[in-house]
Short mmCIF file of C-alpha atoms and ligand atoms in Angstrom, two decimals:
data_model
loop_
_atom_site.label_atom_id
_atom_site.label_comp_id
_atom_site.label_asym_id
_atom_site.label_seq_id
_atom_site.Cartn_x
_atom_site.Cartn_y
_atom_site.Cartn_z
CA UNK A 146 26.23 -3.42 26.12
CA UNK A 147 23.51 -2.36 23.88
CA UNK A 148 22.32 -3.68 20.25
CA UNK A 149 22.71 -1.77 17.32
CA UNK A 150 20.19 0.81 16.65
CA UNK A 151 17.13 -0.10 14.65
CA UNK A 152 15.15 2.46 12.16
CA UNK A 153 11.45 0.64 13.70
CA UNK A 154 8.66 2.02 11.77
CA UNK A 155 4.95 1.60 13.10
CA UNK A 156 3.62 1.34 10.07
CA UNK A 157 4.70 -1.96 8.42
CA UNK A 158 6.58 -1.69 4.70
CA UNK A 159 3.86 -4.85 3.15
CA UNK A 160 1.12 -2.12 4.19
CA UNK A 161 2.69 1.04 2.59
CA UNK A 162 3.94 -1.53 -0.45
CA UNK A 163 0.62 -2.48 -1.09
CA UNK A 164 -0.92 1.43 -1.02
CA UNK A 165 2.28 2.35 -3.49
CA UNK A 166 1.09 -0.75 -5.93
CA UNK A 167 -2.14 0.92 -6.33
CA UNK A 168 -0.75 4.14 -7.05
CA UNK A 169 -0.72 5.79 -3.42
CA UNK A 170 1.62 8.99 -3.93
CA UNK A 171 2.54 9.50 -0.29
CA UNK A 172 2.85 6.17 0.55
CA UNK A 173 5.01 5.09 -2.26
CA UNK A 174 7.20 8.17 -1.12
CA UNK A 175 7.12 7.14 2.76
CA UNK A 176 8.40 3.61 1.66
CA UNK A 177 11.03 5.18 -0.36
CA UNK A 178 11.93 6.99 2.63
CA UNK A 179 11.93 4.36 4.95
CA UNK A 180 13.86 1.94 2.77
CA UNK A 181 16.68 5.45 2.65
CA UNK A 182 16.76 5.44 6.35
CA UNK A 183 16.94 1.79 6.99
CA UNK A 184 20.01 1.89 4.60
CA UNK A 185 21.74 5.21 5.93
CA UNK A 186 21.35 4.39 9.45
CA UNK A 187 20.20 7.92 10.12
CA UNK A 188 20.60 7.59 14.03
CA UNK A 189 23.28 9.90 15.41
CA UNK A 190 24.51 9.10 18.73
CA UNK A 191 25.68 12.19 20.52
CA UNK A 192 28.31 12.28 23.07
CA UNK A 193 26.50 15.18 24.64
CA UNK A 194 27.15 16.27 28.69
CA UNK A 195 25.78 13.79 31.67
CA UNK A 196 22.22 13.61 31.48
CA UNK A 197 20.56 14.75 34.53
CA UNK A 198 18.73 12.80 36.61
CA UNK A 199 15.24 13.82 35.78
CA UNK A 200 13.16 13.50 32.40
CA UNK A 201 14.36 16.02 29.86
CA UNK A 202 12.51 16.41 26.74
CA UNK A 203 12.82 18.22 23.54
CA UNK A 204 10.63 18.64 20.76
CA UNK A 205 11.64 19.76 17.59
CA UNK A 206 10.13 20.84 14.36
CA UNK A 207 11.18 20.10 10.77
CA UNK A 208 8.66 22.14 8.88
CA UNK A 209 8.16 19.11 6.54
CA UNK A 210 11.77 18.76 5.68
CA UNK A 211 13.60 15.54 6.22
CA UNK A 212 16.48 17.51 8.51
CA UNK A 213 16.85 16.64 12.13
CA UNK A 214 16.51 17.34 14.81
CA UNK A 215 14.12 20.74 12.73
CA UNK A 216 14.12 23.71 15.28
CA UNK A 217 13.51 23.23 19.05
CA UNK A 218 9.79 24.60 19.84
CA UNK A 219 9.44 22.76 22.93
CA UNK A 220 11.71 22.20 25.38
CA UNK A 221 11.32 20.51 29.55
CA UNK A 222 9.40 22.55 31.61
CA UNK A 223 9.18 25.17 28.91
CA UNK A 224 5.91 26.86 27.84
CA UNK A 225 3.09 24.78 26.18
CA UNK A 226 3.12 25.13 22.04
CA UNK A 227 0.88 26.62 19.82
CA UNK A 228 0.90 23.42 17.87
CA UNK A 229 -1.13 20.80 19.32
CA UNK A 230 1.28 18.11 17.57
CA UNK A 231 4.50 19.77 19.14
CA UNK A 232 2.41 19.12 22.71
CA UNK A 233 0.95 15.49 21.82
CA UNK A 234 4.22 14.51 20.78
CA UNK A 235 5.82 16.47 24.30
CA UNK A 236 2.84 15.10 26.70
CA UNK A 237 3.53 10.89 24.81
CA UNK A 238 7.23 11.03 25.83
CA UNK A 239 5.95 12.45 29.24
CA UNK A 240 3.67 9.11 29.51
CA UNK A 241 6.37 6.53 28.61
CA UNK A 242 8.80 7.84 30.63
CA UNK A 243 5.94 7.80 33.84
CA UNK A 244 5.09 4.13 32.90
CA UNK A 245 8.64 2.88 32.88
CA UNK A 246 9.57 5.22 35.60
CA UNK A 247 6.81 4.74 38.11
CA UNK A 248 5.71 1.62 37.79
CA UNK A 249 9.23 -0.44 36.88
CA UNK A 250 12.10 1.83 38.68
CA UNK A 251 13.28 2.28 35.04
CA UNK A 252 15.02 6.28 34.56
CA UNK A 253 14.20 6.63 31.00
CA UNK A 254 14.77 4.08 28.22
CA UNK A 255 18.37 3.33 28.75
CA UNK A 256 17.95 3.06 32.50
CA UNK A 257 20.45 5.74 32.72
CA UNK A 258 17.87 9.37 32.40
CA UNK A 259 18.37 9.72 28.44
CA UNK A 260 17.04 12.87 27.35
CA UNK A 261 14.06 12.04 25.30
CA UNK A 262 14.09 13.25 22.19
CA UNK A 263 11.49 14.11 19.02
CA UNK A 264 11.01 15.51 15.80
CA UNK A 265 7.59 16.13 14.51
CA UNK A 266 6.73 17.56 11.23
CA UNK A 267 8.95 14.71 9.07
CA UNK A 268 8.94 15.19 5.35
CA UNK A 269 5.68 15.68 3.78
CA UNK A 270 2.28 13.53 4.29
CA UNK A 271 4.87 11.12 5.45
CA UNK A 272 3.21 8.41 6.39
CA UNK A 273 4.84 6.64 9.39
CA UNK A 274 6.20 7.31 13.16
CA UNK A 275 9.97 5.94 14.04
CA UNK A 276 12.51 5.57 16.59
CA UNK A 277 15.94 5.92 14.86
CA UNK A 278 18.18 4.85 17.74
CA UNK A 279 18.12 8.16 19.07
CA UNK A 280 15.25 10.39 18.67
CA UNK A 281 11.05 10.02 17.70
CA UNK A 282 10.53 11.13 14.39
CA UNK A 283 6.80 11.62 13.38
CA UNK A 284 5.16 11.83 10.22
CA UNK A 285 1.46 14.16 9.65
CA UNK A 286 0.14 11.39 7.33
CA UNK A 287 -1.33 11.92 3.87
CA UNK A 288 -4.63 12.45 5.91
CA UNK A 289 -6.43 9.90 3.34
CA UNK A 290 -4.77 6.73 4.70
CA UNK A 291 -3.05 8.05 7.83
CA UNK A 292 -3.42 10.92 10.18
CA UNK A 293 -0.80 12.89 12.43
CA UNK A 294 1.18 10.22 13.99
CA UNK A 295 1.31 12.34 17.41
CA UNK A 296 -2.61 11.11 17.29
CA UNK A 297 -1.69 7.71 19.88
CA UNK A 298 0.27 7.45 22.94
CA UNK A 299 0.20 3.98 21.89
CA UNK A 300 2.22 4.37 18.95
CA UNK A 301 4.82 6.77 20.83
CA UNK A 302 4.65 4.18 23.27
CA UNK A 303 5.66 1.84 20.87
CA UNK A 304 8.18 3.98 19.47
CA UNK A 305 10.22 4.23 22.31
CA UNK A 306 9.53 0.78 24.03
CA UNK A 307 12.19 -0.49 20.85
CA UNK A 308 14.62 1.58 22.65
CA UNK A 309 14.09 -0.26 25.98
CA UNK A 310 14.61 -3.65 23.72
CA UNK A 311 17.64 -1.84 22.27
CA UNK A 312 18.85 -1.28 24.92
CA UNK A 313 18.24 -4.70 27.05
CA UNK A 314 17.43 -7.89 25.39
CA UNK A 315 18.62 -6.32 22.41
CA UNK A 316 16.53 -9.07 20.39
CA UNK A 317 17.47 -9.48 17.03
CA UNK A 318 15.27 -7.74 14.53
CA UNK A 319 14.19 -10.99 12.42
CA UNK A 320 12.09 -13.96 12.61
CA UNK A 321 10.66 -14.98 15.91
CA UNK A 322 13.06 -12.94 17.86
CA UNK A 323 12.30 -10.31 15.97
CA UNK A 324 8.23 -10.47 16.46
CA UNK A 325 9.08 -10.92 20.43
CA UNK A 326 10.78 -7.24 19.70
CA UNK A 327 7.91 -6.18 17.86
CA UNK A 328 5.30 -7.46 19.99
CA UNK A 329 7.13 -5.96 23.41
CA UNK A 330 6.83 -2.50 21.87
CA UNK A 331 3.28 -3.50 21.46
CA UNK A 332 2.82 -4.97 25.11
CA UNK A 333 4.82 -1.70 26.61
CA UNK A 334 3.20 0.67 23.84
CA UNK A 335 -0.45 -0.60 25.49
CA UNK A 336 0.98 0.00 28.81
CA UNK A 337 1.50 3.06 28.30
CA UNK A 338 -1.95 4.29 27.52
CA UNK A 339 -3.55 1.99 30.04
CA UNK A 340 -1.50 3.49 32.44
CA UNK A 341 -1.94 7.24 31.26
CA UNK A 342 -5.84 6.85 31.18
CA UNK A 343 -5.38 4.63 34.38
CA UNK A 344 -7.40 1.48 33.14
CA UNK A 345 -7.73 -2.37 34.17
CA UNK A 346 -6.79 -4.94 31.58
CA UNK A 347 -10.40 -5.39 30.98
CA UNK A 348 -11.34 -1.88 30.40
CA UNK A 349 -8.61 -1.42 27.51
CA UNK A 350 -9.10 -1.58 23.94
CA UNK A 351 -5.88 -3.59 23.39
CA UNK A 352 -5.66 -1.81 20.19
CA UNK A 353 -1.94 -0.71 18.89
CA UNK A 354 -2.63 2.97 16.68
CA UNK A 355 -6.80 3.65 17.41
CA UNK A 356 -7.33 6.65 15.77
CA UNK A 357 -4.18 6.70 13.20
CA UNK A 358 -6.36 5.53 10.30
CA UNK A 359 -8.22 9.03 8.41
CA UNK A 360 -12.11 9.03 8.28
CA UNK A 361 -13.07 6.25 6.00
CA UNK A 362 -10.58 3.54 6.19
CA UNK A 363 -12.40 0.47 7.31
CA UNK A 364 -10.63 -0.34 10.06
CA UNK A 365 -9.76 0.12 13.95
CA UNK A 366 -6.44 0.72 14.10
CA UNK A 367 -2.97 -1.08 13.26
CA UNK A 368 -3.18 -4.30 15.35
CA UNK A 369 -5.65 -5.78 17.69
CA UNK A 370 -3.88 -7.52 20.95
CA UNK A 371 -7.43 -8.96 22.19
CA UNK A 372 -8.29 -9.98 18.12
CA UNK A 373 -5.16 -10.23 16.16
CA UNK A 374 -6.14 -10.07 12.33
CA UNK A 375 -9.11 -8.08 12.93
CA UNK A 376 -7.44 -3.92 13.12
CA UNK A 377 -8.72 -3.23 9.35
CA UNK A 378 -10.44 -4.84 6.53
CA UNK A 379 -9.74 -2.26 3.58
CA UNK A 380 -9.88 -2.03 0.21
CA UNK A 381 -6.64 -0.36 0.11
CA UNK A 382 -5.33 -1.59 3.34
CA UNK A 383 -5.77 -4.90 3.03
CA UNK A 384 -6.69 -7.47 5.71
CA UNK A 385 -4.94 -7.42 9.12
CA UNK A 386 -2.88 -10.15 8.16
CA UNK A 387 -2.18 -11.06 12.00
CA UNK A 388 -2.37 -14.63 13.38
CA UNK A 389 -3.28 -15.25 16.79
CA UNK A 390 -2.06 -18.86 17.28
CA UNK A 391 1.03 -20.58 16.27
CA UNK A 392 -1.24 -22.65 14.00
CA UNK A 393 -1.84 -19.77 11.62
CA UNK A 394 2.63 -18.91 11.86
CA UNK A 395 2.95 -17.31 8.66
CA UNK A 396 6.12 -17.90 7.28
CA UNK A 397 7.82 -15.14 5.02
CA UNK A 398 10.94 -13.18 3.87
CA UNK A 399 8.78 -10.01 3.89
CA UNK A 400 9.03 -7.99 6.57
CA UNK A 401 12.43 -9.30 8.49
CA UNK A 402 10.42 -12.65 8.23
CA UNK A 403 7.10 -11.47 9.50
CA UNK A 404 8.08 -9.69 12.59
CA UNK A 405 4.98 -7.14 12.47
CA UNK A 406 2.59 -10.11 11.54
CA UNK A 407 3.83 -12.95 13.89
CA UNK A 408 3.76 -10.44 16.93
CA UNK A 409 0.58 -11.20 16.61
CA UNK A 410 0.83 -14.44 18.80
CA UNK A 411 2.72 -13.27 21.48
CA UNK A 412 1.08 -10.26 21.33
CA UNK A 413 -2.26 -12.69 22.10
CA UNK A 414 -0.74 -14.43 24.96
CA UNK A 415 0.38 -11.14 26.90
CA UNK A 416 -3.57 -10.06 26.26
CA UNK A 417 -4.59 -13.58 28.04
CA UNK A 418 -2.30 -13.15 31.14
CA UNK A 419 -3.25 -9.68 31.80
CA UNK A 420 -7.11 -10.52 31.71
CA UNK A 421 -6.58 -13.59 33.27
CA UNK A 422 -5.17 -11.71 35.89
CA UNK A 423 -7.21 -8.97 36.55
CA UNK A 424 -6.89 -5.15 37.38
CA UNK A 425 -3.85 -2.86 35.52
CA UNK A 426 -2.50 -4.89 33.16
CA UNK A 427 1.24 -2.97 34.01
CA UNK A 428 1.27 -4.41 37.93
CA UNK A 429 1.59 -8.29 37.47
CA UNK A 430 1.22 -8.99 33.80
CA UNK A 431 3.81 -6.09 32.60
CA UNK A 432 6.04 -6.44 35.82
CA UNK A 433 6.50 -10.26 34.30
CA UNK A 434 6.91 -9.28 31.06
CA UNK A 435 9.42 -6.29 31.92
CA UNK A 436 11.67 -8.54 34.00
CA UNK A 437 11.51 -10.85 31.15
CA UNK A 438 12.94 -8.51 29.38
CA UNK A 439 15.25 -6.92 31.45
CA UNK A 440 16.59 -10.10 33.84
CA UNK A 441 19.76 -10.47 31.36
CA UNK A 442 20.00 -14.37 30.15
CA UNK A 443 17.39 -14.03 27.29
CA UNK A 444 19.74 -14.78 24.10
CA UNK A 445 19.59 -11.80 20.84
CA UNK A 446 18.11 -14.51 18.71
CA UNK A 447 15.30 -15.90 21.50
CA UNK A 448 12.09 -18.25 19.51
CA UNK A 449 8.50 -17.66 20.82
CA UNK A 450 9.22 -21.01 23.16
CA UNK A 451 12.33 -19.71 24.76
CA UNK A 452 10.58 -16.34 25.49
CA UNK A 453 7.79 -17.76 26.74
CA UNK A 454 10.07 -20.14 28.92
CA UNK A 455 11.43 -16.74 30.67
CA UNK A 456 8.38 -15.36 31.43
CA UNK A 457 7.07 -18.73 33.28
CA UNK A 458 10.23 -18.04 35.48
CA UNK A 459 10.15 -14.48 36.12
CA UNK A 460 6.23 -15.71 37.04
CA UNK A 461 7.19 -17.63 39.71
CA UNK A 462 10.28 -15.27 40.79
CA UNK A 463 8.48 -12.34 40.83
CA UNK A 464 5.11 -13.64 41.78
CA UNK A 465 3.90 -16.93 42.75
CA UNK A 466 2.96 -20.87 41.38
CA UNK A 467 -0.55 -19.58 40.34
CA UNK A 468 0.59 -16.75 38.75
CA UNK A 469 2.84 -18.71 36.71
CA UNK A 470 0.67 -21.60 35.81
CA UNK A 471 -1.62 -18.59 34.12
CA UNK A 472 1.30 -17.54 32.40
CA UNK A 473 1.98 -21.23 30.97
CA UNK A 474 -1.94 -21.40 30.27
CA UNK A 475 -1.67 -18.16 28.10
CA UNK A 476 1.24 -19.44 26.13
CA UNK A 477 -0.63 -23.05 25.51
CA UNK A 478 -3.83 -21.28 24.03
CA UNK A 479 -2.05 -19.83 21.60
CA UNK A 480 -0.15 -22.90 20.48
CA UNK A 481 3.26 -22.96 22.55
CA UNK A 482 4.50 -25.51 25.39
CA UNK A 483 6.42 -24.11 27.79
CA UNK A 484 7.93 -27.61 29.34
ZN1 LIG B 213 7.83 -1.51 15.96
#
């Protein structure tokens, strides 16, 4: 059984709403755009012939139209692209699949070898990256605000880690539940390019989309696991409105309730169990995290507690008593009881 698809965006609609209220062209477009796709459910499942049982990717280009899939210019095993956003985008659905594959057992998002699927070249400086159920779709960014959104493995990551919540917890894409779904693409989207430049949780940045913001934004990137609230400080950005402790909750109807805001806090607590515990951050730390997820049990509408909860257990399942008492010390820094 698997949730209805979700049109995730990276960028978060208060951050593009707030660049379109000060008279930001593309980004006043790119929400317009977003808002069109969240209401026309663009995702297309096709019934399509058994996948085989290998990773199978296909890049397409839509020569900034908003068609998909655009023309295929890359397909598996085919020959490298002219286009260095045709390969990023090829070589970032190479990386998730190796994390999820190597590391958890996982054959592609679904578990079941779907063929992953992007489009890069979306609209024009389009300013956001998102999974629409079924494919990547990437944006090149107005290049004043955003660059290429092939620029982070992170962000791809991120992208298709929403599928592997789609397609298992299925959490509901509001309120708490919906910040645990936004904050696992984070966790996962991290992963990935820990694992693809093969470094220990205290060697990574912990940052979600370094290198998406153009020359001159003051900022780092989209969210900070390590600092939440401190990815950008901008005049047209705005402040990293992130909390790190359930303290600092911000309560809203913008933004499904928050969800990119409050994944700050459980975004915090996976960033204190994977330094707590040492080395790569995807062996103990993500292996608890990804059973979490994946263990069956955890209900569509799960709170921050009842999450948290589920990883104590899969501690101790998958692990050990220490392990999990690190766990339940991550979760109490950041303001939630686990008893
Ligand atoms: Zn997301």
């Amino acid at each position: 059984m698997t949730a209805a698809p979700r049109h995730c965006t990276i960028v978060p609609p208060f951050v593009l709403d707030r660049l379109a209220e000060q008279g930001h062209e593309a980004a006043r477009r790119s929400l317009a755009l977003d808002t069109l796709h969240r209401e026309s459910r663009l995702a297309t499942v096709l019934p399509g012939a058994a996948p085989a049982h290998e990773l199978s990717r296909t890049i397409g280009d839509a020569r900034h139209s908003r068609r998909l899939p655009g023309r295929t210019v890359r397909t598996e095993g085919g020959p490298v692209s002219a286009d260095t956003t045709v390969n990023r985008a090829y070589d970032g659905l190479g990386a998730t699949f190796a994390l999820f594959e190597e590391v958890y057992g996982r054959h592609s998002i679904d578990g079941a070898w779907l063929p992953l699927d992007a489009t890069v070249h979306y609209g024009r400086d389009y300013d956001n990256a998102f999974w629409d159920g079924s494919r990547m779709v990437f944006g090149d960014g107005d290049g004043v605000i955003f660059v290429d959104f092939t620029s982070c493995v992170d962000v791809i990551g991120h992208e298709l880690a929403h599928g592997v919540t789609q397609y298992t917890a299925g959490l509901d894409y509001q309120g708490q539940s919906g910040a645990l779904n936004e904050s696992l693409s984070d966790v996962f989207g991290s992963l990935v390019k820990q694992y693809a430049l093969g470094q220990h949780a205290e060697q990574a940045d912990w940052l979600i989309g370094a290198g998406l913001l153009a020359p001159g934004v003051h900022g780092v990137a989209l969210r900070s696991m390590k600092d939440p609230g401190t990815a950008y400080d901008d005049e047209r950005l705005g402040k990293d409105p992130q909390p790190a402790h359930m303290d600092d909750y911000v309560d809203t109807v913008q933004d499904n309730g928050g969800v990119h805001i409050n994944s700050g806090i459980p975004n915090h607590a996976f960033y204190l169990v994977a330094t707590a515990l040492r080395g790569p951050a995807w062996e103990c730390a993500g292996q608890i995290w990804y059973d979490t997820v994946t263990a069956g049990g955890l209900a569509h509408g799960a709170d921050f507690a009842t999450f948290a909860r589920a990883t104590v257990t899969a501690a101790r399942r998958r692990f050990d008593a220490t392990a999990a008492d690190t766990v339940t010390a991550a979760w109490s820094e950041v303001g939630i009881s686990t008893a």
